[in-house]
Short mmCIF file of C-alpha atoms in Angstrom, two decimals:
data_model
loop_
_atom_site.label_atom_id
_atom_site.label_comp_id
_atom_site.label_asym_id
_atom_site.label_seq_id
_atom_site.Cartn_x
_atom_site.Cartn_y
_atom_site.Cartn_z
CA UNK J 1 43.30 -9.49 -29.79
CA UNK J 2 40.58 -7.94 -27.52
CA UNK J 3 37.39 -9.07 -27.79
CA UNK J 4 34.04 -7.34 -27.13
CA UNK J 5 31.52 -8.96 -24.41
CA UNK J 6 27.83 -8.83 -26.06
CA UNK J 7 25.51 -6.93 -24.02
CA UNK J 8 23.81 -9.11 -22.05
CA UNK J 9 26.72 -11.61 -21.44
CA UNK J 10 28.71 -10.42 -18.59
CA UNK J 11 29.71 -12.28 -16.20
CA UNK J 12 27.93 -12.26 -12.52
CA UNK J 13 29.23 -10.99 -10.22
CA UNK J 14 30.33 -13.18 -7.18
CA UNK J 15 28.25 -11.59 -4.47
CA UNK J 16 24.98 -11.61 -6.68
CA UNK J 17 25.64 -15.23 -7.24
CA UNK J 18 25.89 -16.20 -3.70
CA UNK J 19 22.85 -14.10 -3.21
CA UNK J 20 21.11 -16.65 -5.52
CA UNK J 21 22.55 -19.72 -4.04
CA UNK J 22 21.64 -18.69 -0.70
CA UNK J 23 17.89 -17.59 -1.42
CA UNK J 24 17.91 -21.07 -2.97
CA UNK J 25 18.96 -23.09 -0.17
CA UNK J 26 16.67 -21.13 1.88
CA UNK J 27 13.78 -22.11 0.03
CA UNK J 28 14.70 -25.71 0.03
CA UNK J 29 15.23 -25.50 3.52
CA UNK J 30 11.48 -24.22 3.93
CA UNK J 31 9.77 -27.20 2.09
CA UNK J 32 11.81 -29.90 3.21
CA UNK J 33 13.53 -28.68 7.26
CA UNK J 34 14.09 -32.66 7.77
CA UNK J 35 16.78 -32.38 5.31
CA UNK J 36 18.94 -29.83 6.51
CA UNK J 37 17.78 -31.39 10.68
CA UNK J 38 19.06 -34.49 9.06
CA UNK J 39 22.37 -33.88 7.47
CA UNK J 40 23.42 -31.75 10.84
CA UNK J 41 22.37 -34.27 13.30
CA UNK J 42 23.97 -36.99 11.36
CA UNK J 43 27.29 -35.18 10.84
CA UNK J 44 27.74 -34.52 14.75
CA UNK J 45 26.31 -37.67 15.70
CA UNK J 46 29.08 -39.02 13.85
CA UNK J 47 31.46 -36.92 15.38
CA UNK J 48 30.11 -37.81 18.75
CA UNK J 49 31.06 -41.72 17.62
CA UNK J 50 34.44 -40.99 16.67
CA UNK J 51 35.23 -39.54 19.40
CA UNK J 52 33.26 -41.95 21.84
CA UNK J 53 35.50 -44.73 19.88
CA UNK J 54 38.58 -43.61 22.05
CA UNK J 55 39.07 -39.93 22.11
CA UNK J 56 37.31 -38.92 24.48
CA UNK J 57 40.30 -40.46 26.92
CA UNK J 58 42.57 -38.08 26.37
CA UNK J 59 40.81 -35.09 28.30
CA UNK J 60 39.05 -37.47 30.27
CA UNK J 61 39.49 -37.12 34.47
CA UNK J 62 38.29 -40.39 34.96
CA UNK J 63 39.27 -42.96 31.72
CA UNK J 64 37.61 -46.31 33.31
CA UNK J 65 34.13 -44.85 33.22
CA UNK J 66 32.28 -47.63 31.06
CA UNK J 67 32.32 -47.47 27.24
CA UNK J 68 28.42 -48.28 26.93
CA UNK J 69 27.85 -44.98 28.87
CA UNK J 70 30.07 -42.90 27.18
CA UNK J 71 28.30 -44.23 23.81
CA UNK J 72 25.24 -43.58 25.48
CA UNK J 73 25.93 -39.83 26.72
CA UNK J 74 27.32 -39.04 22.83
CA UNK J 75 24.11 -40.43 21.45
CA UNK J 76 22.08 -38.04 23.71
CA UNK J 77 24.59 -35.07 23.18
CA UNK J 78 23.78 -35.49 19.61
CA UNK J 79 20.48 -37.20 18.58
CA UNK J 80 18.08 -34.18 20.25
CA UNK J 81 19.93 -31.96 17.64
CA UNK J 82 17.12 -32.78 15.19
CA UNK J 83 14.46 -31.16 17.15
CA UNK J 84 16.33 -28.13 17.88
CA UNK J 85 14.42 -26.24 15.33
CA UNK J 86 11.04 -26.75 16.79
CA UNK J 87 11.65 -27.58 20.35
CA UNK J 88 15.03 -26.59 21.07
CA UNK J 89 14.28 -26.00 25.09
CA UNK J 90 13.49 -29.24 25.62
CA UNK J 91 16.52 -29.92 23.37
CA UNK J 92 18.35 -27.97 26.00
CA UNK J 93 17.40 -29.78 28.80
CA UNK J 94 17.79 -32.97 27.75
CA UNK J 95 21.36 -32.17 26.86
CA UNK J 96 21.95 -30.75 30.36
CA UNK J 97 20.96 -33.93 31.75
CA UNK J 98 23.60 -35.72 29.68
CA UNK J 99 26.39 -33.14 30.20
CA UNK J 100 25.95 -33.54 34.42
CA UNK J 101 26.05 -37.11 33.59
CA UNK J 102 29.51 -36.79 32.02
CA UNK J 103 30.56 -34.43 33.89
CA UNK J 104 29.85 -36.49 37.58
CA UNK J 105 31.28 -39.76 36.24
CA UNK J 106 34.44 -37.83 34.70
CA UNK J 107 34.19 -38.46 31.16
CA UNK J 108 34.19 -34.94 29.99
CA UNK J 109 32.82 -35.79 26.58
CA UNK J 110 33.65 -32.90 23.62
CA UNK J 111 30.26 -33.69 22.66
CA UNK J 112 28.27 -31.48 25.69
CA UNK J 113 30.12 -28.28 23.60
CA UNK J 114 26.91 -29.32 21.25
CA UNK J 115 24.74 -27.60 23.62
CA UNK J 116 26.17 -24.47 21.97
CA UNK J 117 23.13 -24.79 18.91
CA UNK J 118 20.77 -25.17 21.23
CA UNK J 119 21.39 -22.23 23.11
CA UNK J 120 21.34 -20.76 19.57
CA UNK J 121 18.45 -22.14 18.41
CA UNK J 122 16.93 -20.58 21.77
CA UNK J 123 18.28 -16.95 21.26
CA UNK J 124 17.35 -17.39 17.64
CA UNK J 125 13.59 -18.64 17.56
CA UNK J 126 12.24 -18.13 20.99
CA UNK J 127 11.67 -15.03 23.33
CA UNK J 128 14.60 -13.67 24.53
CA UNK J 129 13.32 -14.14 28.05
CA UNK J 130 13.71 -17.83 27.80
CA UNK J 131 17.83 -17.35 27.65
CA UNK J 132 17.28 -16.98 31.46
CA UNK J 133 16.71 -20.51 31.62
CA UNK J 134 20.06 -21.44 30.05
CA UNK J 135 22.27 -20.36 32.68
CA UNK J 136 20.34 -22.83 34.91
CA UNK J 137 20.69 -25.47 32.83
CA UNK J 138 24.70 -25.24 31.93
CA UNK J 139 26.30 -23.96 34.64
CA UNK J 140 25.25 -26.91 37.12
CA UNK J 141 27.33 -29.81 34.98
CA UNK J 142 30.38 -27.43 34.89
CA UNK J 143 30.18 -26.65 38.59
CA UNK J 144 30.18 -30.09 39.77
CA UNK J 145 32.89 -31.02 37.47
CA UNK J 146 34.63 -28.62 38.65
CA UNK J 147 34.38 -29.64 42.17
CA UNK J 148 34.73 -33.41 41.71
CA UNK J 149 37.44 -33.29 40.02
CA UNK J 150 38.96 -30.22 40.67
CA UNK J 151 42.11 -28.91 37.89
CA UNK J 152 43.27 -25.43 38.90
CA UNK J 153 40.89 -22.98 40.18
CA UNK J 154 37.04 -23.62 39.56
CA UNK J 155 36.20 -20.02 37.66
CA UNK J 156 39.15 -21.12 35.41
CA UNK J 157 36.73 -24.73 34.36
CA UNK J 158 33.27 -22.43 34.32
CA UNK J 159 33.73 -18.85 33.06
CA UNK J 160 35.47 -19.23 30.19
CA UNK J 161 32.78 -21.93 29.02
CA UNK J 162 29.82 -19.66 30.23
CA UNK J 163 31.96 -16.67 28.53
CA UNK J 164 31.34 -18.77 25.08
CA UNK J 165 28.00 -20.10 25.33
CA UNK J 166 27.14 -16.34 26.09
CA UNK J 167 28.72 -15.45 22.76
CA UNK J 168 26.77 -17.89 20.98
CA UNK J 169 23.52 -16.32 22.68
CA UNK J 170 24.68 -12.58 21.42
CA UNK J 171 25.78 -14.29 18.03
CA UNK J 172 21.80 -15.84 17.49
CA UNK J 173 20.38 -12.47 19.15
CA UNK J 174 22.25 -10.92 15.81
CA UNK J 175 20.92 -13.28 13.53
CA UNK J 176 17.43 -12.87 15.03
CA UNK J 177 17.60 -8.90 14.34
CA UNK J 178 18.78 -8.99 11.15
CA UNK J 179 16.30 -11.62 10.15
CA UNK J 180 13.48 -9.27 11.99
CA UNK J 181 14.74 -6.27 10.22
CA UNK J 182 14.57 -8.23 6.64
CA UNK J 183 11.11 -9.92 7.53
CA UNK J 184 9.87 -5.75 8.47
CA UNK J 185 11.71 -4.76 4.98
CA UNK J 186 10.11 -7.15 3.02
CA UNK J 187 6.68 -5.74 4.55
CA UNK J 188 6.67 -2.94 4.22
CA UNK J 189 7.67 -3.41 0.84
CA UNK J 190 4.29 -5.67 0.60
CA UNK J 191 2.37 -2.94 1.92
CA UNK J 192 3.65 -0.10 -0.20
CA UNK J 193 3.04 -2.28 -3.08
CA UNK J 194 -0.58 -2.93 -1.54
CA UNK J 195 -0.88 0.99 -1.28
CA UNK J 196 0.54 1.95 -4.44
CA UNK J 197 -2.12 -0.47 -5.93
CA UNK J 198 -5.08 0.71 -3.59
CA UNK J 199 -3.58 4.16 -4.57
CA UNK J 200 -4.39 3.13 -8.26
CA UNK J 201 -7.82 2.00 -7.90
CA UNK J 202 -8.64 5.07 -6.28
CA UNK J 203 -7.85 7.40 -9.02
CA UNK J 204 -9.51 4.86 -11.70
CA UNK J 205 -12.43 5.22 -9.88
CA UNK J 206 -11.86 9.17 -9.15
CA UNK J 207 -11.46 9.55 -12.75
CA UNK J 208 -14.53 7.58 -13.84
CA UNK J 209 -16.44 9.56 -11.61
CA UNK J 210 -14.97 12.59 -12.92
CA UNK J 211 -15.75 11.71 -17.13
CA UNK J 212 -19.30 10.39 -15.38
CA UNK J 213 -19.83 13.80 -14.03
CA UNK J 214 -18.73 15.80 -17.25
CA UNK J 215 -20.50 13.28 -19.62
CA UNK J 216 -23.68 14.21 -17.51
CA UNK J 217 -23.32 17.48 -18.00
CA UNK J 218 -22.23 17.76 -21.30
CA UNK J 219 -25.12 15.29 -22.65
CA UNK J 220 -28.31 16.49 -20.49
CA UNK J 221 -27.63 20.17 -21.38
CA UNK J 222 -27.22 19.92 -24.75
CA UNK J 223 -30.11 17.06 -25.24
CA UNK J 224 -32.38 19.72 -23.27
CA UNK J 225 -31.36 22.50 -25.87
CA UNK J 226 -31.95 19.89 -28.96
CA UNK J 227 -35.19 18.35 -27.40
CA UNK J 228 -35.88 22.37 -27.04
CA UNK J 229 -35.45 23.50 -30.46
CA UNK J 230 -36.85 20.34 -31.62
CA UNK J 231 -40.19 21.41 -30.48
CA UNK J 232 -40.35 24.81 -31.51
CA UNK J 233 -38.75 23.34 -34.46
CA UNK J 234 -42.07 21.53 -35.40
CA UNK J 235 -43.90 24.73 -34.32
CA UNK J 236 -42.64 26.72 -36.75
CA UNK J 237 -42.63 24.29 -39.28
CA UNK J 238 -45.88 25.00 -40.46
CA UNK J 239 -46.30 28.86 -40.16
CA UNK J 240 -42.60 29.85 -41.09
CA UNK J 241 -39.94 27.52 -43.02
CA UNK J 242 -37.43 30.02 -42.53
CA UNK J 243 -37.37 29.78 -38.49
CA UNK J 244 -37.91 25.92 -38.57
CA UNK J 245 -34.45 25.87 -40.63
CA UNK J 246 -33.23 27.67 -38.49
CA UNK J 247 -33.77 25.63 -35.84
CA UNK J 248 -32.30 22.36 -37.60
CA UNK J 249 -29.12 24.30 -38.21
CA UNK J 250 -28.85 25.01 -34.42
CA UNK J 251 -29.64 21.67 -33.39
CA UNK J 252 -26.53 20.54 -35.65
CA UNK J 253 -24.37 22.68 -34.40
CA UNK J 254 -25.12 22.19 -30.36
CA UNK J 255 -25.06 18.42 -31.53
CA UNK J 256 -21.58 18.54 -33.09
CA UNK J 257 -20.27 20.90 -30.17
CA UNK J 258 -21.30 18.23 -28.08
CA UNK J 259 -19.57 15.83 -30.00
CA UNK J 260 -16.92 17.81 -29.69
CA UNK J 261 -17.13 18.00 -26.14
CA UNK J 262 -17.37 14.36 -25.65
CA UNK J 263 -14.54 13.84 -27.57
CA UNK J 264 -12.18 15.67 -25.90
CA UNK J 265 -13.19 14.49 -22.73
CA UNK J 266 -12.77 10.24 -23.37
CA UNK J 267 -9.94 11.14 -25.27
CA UNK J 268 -7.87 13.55 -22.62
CA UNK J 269 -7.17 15.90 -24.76
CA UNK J 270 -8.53 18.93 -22.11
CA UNK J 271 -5.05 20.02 -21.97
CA UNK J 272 -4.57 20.78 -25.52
CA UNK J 273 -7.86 21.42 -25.99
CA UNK J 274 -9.14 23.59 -22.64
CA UNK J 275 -12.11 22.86 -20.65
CA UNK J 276 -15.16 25.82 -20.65
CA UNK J 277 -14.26 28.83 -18.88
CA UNK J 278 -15.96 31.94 -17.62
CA UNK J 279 -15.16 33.50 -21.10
CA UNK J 280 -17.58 31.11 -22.10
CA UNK J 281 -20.60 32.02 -20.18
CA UNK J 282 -22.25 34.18 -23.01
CA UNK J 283 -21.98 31.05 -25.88
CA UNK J 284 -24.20 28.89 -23.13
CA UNK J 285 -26.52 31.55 -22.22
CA UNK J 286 -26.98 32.22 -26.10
CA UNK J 287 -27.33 28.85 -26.52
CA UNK J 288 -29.76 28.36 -23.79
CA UNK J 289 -31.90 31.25 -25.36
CA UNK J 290 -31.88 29.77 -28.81
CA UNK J 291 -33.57 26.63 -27.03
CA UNK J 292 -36.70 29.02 -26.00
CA UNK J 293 -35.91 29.86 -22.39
CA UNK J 294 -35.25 33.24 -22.08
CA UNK J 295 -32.00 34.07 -19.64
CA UNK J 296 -31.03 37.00 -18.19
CA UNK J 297 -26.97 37.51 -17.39
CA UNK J 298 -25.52 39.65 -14.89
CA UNK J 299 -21.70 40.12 -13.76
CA UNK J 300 -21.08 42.16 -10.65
CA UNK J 301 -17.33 43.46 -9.99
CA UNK J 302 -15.75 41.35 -12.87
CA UNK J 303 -12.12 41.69 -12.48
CA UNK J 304 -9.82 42.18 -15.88
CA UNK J 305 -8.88 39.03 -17.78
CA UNK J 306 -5.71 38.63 -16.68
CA UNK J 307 -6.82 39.32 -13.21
CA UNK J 308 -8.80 36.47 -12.98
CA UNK J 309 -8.98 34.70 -9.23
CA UNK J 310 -10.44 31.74 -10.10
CA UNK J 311 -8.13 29.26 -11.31
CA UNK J 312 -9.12 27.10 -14.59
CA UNK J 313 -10.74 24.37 -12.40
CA UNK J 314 -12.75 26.52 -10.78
CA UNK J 315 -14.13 28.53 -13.87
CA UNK J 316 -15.24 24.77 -15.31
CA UNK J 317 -17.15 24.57 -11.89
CA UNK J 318 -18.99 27.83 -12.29
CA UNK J 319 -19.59 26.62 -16.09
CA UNK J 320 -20.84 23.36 -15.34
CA UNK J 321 -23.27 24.51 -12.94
CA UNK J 322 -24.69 27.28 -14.86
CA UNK J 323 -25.04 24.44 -17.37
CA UNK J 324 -26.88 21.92 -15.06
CA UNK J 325 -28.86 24.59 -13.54
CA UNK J 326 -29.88 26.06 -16.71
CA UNK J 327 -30.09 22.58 -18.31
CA UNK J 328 -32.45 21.52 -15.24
CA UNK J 329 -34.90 24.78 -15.89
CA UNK J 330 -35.53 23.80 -19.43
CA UNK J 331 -36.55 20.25 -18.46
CA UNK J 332 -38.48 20.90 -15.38
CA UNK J 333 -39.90 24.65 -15.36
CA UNK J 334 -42.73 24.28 -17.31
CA UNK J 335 -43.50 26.73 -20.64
CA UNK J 336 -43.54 30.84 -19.62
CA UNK J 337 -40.66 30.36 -17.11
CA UNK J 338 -37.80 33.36 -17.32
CA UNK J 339 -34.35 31.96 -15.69
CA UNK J 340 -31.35 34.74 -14.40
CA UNK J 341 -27.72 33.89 -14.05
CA UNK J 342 -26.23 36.33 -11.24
CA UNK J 343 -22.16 36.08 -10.95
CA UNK J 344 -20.75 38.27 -7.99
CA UNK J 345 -16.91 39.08 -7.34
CA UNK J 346 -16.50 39.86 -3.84
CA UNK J 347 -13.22 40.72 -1.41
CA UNK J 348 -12.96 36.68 -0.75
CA UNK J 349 -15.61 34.63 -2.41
CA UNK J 350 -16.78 34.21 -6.04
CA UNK J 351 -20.90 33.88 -5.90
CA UNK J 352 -23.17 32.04 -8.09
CA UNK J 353 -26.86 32.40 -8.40
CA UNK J 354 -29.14 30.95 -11.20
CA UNK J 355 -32.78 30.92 -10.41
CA UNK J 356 -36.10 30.25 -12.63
CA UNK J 357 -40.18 31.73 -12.20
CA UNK J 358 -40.97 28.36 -12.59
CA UNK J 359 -44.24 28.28 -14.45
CA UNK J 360 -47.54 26.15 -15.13
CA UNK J 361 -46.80 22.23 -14.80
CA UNK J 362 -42.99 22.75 -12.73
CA UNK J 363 -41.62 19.56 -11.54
CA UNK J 364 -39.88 19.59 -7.62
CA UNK J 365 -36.46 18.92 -8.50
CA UNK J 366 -33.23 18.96 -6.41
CA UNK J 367 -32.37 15.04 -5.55
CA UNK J 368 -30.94 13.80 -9.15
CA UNK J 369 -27.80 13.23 -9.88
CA UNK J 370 -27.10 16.73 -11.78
CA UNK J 371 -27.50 18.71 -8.01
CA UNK J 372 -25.44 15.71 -6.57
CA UNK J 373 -22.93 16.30 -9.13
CA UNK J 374 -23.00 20.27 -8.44
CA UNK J 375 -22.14 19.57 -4.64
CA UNK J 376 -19.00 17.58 -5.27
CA UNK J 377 -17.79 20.14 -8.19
CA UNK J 378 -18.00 22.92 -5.06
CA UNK J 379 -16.41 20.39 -2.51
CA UNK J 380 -13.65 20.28 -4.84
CA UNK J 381 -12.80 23.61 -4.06
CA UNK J 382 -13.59 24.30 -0.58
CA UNK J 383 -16.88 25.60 -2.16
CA UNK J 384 -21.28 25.03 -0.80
CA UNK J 385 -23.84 24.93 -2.77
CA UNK J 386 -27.70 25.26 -2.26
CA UNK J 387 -30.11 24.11 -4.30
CA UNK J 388 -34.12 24.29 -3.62
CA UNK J 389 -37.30 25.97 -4.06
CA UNK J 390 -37.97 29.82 -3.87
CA UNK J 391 -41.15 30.74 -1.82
CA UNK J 392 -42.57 32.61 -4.65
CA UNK J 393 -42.20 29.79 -6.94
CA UNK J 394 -39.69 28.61 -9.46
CA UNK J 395 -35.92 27.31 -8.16
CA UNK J 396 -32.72 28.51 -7.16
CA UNK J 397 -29.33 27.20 -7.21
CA UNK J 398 -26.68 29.25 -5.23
CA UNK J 399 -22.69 28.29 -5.27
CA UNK J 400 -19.87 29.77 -3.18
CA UNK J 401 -16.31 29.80 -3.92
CA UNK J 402 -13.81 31.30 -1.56
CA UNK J 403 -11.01 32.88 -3.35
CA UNK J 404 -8.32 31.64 -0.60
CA UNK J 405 -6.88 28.71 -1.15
CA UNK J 406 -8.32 26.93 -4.15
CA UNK J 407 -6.47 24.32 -6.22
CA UNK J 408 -4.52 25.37 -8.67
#
């Protein structure tokens, strides 16, 4: 009968789970070294007993060499072993010391092959440099073994030996790199993730500055038209019903377009629901007029609809600046003023001019937020803008956009 695993119940595979174990018994190894230092030194100081019990005779040149050395030299072959982590040059030379000790009186313990981790622990944890030093410090006890008690030809008792110490240098050199190459992958890892969250933050705060922008824009224009129909509102009130209705039933309808507006923009819905283009110049202007300031429009070279240069984004910046602008004449130019709204097309610029007469009572504007605003919609797209008085009074607010190379 076959049986069907459930999902979620298959088995691990072997190399995952070995994965796991390992990443374990590194991480115990990191809290607690003096277990790992502990077990090791113990199991080869052991060793080192056994084979100082009697052993160590049968490759010995010289078998009467007293037991209490030889049980001295394994317990300093071994013992340093559970330093070699954090001091394993001094490890080194220590051992050395004990090795030409064995090595002069004959004993030839197996226990000096335990200089092998240290010269691991060397190649492993310090810089490679220091591996210069362990030539000096191994070859002298095979060298004089070699000559005092002489078995064959001398290279045949030291290069082989210095042949495998060297491959336990190259063996921790590995280790070293691949633990290097890990510890730069695990990094940069930790600084992509860093980045990716910096990243994030960035465009949070781009796009609060962006709703900030179009909330400013959207709310002081069409308060300025309300506050401006308001007041000829209560005008007309008295003299003629008929216009003062009038004006409630405009100030409902700018309000609800700005609820609109608003809407749209805290919920994102500017893709389904476009942002103001160019197409929508003459609804602001009219809207603008209804308010009481009187606006005159003029397009120079307009190309055909579908030959439009200015991409969507740009458009909303020519919009929103009209807007401000216009918004920032009805607040600020005083009663009387007359405002024009200039919109060239040339060879390889787009160019914007609104500018006011100003009038009795005009305020010196220019270092809000709304001109502030205006500069970084241009920036945006490669764009200036100028903003400031006119010599025969009133204001002017002049944007360029060049044509070449604006965000799509």
């Amino acid at each position: 009968m076959i049986t069907e695993k459930r999902p979620g119940t298959e088995e691990e595979p072997l190399s995952r789970y070995i994965q796991r174990l390992t990443q374990r018994a590194r991480a115990f190894d990191v809290r607690r070294p003096w277990v790992w230092d502990g077990l090791l030194t113990t199991f080869w100081t052991g060793a080192a007993l056994v084979d100082a019990a009697g052993g160590w005779r049968n490759i010995a040149r010289d078998p009467s060499v007293p037991v209490w050395l030889v049980l001295a030299l394994s317990l300093t072959l071994s013992v340093p072993l559970f330093w070699r982590r954090r001091r394993p040059l001094p490890v080194l030379v220590v051992m050395a010391c004990a090795s030409l000790v064995s090595c002069c009186t004959g004993a030839f313990l197996q226990a000096g092959f335990l200089q092998a981790v240290a010269v691991f622990g060397i190649a492993l944890r310090l810089p490679l440099r220091t591996l210069w030093w362990t030539p000096a410090l191994i070859t002298p006890p095979l060298v004089v073994g070699a000559i005092r008690f002489p078995q064959g030809s001398w290279d045949q008792q030291v290069v082989p030996t210095l042949w495998a110490y060297a491959m336990v240098a190259l063996l921790g050199i590995a280790v070293r790199s691949r633990k290097d190459y890990t510890a730069a992958l695990v990094d940069r890892a930790h600084r992509l993730e860093i980045e990716r969250d910096q990243q994030a933050q960035l465009a949070a705060a781009a796009e609060r500055t962006r709703i900030a922008r179009e909330m400013h824009d959207i709310i002081g224009h069409n308060l300025s038209v309300i506050t401006g129909l308001a007041d000829g509102g209560r005008y007309a009130a008295a003299k003629s019903p008929e216009q003062a209705a009038q004006a409630l039933d405009a100030i409902g309808t700018t309000s609800r377009q700005a609820l609109a507006e608003l809407r749209r923009l805290l919920r994102g819905e500017a893709v389904r629901d476009p942002q103001p283009t160019l197409a929508d110049l003459g609804s602001l202007i009219a809207g603008v007029r209804t308010a009481g300031l009187p606006v005159r429009l003029e397009i120079r070279d307009e190309p055909a609809p579908e030959a439009q240069p200015l991409p969507p984004g740009a458009q909303l910046t020519v919009y929103r600046v009209v807007q401000e602008a216009l918004t920032n004449t009805l607040k600020h130019a005083g009663p009387g003023a007359e405002s024009s709204v200039l919109l060239s097309y040339g060879p390889e610029d787009v160019t914007l001019s609104v500018a006011d007469t100003g009038g009795p009572g005009s305020d010196i504007i220019g270092t809000g937020q709304g001109v502030t605003g205006m500069r970084e919609r241009a920036a945006l797209y490669d764009g200036t803008l100028e903003a400031g008085p006119l010599p025969t009074g009133g204001w002017r607010v002049r944007l360029r956009l060049p044509l070449e190379d604006s965000p799509s």
